[in-house]
Tab-separated table of C-alpha atoms in Angstrom:
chain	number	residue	atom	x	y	z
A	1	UNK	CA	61.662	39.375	76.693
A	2	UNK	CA	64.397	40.034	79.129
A	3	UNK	CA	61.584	41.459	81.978
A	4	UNK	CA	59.766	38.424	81.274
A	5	UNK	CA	62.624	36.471	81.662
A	6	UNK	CA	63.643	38.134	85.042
A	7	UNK	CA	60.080	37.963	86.343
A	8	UNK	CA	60.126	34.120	85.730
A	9	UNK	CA	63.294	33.831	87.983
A	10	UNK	CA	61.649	35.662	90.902
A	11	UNK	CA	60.264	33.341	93.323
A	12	UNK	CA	57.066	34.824	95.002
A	13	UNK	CA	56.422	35.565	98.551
A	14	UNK	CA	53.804	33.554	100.230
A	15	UNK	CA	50.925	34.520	102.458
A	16	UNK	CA	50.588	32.939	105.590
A	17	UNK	CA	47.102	32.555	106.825
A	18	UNK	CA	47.190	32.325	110.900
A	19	UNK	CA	44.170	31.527	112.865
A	20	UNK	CA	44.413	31.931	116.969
A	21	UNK	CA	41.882	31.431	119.857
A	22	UNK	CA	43.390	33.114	123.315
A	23	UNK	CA	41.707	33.079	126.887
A	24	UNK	CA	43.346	34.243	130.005
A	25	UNK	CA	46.427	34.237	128.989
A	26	UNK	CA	48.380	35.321	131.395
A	27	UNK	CA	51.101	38.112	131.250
A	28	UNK	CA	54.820	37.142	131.211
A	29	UNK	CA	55.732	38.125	134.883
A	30	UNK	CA	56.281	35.295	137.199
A	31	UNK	CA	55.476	32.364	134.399
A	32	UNK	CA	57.524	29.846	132.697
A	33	UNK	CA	57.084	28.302	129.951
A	34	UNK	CA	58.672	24.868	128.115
A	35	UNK	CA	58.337	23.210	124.487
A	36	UNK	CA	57.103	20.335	123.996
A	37	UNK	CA	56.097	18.007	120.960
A	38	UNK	CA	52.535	17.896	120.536
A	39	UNK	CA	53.439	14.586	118.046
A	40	UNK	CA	55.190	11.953	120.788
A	41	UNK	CA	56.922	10.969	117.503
A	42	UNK	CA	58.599	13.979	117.040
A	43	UNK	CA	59.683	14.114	120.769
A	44	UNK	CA	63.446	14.566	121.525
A	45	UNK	CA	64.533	14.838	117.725
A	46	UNK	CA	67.018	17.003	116.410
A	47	UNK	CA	64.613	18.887	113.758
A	48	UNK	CA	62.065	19.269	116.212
A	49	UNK	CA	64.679	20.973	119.009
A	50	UNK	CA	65.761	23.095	115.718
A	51	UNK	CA	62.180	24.455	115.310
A	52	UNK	CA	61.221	24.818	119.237
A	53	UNK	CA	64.364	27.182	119.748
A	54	UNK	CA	62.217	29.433	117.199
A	55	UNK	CA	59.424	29.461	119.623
A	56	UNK	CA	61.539	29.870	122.261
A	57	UNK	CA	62.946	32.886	120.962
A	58	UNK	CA	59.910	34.469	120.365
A	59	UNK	CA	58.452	33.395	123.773
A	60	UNK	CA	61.548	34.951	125.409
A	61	UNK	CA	61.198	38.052	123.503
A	62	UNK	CA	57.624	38.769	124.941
A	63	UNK	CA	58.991	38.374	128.368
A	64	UNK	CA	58.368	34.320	129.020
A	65	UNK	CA	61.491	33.194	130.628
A	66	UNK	CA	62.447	29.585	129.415
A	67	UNK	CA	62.338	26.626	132.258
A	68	UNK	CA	64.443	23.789	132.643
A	69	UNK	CA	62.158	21.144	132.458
A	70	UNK	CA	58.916	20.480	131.554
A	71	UNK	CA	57.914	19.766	135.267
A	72	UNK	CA	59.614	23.109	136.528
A	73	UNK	CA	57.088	25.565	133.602
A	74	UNK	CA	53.728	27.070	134.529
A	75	UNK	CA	53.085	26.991	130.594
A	76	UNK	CA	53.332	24.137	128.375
A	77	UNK	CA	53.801	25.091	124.931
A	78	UNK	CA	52.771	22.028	122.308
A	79	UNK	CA	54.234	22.526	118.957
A	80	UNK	CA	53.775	20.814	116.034
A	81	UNK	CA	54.690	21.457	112.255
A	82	UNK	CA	54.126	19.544	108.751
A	83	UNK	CA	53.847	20.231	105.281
A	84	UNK	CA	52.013	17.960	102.680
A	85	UNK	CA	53.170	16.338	99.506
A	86	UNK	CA	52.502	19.149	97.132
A	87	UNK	CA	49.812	19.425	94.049
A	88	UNK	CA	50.751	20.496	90.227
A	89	UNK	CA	49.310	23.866	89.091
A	90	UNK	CA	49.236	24.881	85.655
A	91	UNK	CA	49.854	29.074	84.923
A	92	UNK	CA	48.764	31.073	81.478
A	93	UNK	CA	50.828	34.333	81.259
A	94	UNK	CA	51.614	36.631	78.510
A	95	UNK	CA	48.923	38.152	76.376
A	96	UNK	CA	47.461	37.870	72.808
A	97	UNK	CA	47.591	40.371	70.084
A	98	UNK	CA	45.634	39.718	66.994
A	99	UNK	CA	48.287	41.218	64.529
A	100	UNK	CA	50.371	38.173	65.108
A	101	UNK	CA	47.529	35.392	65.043
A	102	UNK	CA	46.922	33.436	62.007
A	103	UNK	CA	43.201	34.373	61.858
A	104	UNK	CA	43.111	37.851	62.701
A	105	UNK	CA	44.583	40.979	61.045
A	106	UNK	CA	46.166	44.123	62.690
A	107	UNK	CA	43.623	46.479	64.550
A	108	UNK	CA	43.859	50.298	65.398
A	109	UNK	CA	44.502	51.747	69.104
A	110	UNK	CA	40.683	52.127	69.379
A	111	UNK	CA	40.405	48.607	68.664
A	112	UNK	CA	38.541	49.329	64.648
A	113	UNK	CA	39.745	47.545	61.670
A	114	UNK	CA	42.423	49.683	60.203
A	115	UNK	CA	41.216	50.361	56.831
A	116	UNK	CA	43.512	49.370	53.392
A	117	UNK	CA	43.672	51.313	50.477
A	118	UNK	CA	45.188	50.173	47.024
A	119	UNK	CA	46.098	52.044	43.754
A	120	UNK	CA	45.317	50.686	40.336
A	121	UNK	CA	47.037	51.036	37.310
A	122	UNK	CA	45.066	53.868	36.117
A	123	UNK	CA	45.615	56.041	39.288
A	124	UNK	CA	42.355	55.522	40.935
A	125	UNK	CA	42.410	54.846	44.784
A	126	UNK	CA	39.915	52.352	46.105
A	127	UNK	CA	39.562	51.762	50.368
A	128	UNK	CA	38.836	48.177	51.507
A	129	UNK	CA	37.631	46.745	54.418
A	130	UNK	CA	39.346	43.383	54.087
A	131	UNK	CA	40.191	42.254	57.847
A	132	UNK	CA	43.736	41.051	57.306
A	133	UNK	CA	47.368	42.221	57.368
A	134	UNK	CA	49.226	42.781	54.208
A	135	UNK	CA	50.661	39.251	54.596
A	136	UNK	CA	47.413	37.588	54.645
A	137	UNK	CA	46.262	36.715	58.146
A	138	UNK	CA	49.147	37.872	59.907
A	139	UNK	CA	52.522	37.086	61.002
A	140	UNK	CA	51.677	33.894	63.582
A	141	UNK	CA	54.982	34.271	65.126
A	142	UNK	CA	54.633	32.284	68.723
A	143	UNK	CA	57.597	34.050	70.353
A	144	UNK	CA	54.846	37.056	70.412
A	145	UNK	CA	50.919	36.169	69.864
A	146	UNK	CA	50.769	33.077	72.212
A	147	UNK	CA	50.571	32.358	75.646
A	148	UNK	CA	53.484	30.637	78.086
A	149	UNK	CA	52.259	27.524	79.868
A	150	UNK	CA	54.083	26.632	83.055
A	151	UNK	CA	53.575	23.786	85.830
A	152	UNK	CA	54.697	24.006	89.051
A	153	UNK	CA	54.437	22.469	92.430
A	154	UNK	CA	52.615	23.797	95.220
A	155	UNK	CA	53.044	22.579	98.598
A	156	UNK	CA	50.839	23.173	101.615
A	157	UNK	CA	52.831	24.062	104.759
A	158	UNK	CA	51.459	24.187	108.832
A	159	UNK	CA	52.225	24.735	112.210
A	160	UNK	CA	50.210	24.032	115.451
A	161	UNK	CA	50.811	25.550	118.707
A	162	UNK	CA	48.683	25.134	121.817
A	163	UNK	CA	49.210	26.615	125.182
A	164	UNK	CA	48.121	25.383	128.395
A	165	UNK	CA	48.422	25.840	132.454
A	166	UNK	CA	50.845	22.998	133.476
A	167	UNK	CA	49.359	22.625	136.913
A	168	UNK	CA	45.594	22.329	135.765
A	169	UNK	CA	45.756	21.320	131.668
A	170	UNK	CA	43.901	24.029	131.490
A	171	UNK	CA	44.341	25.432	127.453
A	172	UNK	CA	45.081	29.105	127.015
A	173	UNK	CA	45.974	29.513	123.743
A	174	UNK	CA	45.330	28.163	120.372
A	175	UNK	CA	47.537	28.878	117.604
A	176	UNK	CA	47.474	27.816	113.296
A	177	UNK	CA	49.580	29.344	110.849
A	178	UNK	CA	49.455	27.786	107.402
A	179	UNK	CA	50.543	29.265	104.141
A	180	UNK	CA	51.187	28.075	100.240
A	181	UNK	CA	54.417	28.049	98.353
A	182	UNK	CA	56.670	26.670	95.712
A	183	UNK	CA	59.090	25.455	98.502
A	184	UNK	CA	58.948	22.587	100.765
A	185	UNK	CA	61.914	22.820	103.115
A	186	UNK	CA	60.808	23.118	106.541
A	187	UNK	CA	63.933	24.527	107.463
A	188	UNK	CA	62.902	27.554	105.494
A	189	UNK	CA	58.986	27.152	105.693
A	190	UNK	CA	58.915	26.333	109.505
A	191	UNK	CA	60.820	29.700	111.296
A	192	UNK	CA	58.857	32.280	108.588
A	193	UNK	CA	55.163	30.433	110.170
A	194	UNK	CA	56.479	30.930	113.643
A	195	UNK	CA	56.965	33.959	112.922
A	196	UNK	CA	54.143	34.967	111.385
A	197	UNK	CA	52.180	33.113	114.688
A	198	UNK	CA	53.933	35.540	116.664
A	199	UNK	CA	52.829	38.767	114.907
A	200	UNK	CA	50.897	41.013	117.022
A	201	UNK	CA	50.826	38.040	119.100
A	202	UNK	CA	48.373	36.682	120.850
A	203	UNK	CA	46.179	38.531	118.372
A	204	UNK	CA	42.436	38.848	118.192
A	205	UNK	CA	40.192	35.385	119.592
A	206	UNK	CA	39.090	34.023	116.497
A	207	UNK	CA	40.045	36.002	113.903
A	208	UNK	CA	42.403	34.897	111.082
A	209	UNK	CA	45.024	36.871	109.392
A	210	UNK	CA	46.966	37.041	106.423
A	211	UNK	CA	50.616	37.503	106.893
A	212	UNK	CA	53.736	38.011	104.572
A	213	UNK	CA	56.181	35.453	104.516
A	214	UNK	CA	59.435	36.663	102.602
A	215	UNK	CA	60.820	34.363	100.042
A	216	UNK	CA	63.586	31.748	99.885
A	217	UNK	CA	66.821	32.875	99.459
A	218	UNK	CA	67.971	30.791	96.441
C-alpha cells in the first residue's frame, strides 16, 4: 500500500514528439539570426520575450550570434507556442485476485482449484472439490480484490518554429515539437519543447522523434 501510494504521487515524464523539415541551412559562421512572433498577437509581449530567450539560447549555443534587430539578421526565426484546453482520461490500476472476490474461491500457484478435505465424526476423511474458500466465496475485501479508478486531465502542448533567409523569404527550416502531460503551465511546458526541438538539431528532413521531457518539479 505504501509503494502504491508513492507511485500515485510521482508525476510522469512526458514524451515529446518533434517533427522537422531542413534545407540548406546554412552553417553558423557569418549569419544572424532574430526572433520573431509567428502570431502578430503575441508580438512584443512579455511571455512571448520569456520563451524566445529559450531559442535564443539554444541558437547561440550552436554558434548563431543574436542581431539587434530584425532588419540587421540574415535568419528570421518565427516562433510560436500553445497548448489546448485539456481532455479527462480515466486509468484502471491494481490487479484482481480471486481469493478476495465474492464469487470466486482461493486458487493454487499453478492456477488449479486447491482441493478441501473434511473429517467426519467417525474418522473418515473425504476430499471435495467445492470451488470456494472456507468462508464461503471469499473474503470481498475492496482494499485488496478491486481495481483503483482515477481521472485526470491531459493537456496537449506545441511549439512551432520556422526558419527563413531574411533577404529572400526563402524557408530553411521547419520545426514541431508537441508532447502530452498532466501539466499545463507553459512556463514549464514551453522551455522542455524547445529543448527537445533543439536535440540533435536540425535533425533528419522529415523524420519525427520521440524525446524525453523531464517532469515538473512540484
Amino acid at each position: 500500500m505504501i509503494l502504491a501510494g508513492l507511485a500515485a504521487c510521482a508525476t510522469p515524464a512526458f514524451k515529446a514528439d518533434v517533427t522537422r523539415f531542413e534545407t540548406k541551412m546554412p552553417a553558423p559562421t557569418g549569419e544572424s539570426y532574430f526572433v520573431v512572433a509567428d502570431d502578430p498577437a503575441l508580438a512584443g509581449g512579455l511571455e512571448f520575450s520569456m520563451y524566445a530567450d529559450q531559442v535564443e539560447a539554444q541558437m547561440e549555443r550552436l554558434g548563431y550570434a543574436q542581431a539587434a534587430s530584425p532588419e540587421d539578421a540574415t535568419l528570421l526565426v518565427r516562433f510560436d507556442y500553445g497548448v489546448d484546453n485539456g481532455r479527462e482520461r480515466v486509468r484502471t490500476t491494481g490487479f484482481h485476485d480471486p481469493f478476495y472476490s465474492p464469487w470466486y474461491g482461493y486458487r493454487g500457484h499453478l492456477g488449479y482449484v486447491r482441493p478441501r478435505y473434511y473429517r467426519t465424526r467417525d474418522g473418515r476423511i473425504f476430499r471435495t472439490s467445492y470451488y470456494g474458500s472456507r468462508w464461503g466465496f471469499g473474503f470481498n475485501d475492496p482494499w485488496f480484490g478491486s481495481p483503483e479508478i482515477r481521472s485526470y486531465t491531459v493537456y496537449t502542448s506545441g511549439i512551432d518554429m520556422k526558419i527563413d533567409r531574411a533577404a529572400t523569404g526563402e524557408r530553411l527550416f521547419e520545426g514541431k515539437a508537441q508532447a502530452l502531460s498532466t501539466s499545463n503551465r507553459l512556463q514549464y511546458l514551453v522551455p522542455n519543447l524547445v529543448e527537445a526541438m533543439f536535440t540533435d538539431f536540425p535533425g533528419n528532413s522529415g523524420e519525427t522523434v520521440r524525446i524525453s521531457v523531464k517532469p515538473e518539479d512540484r
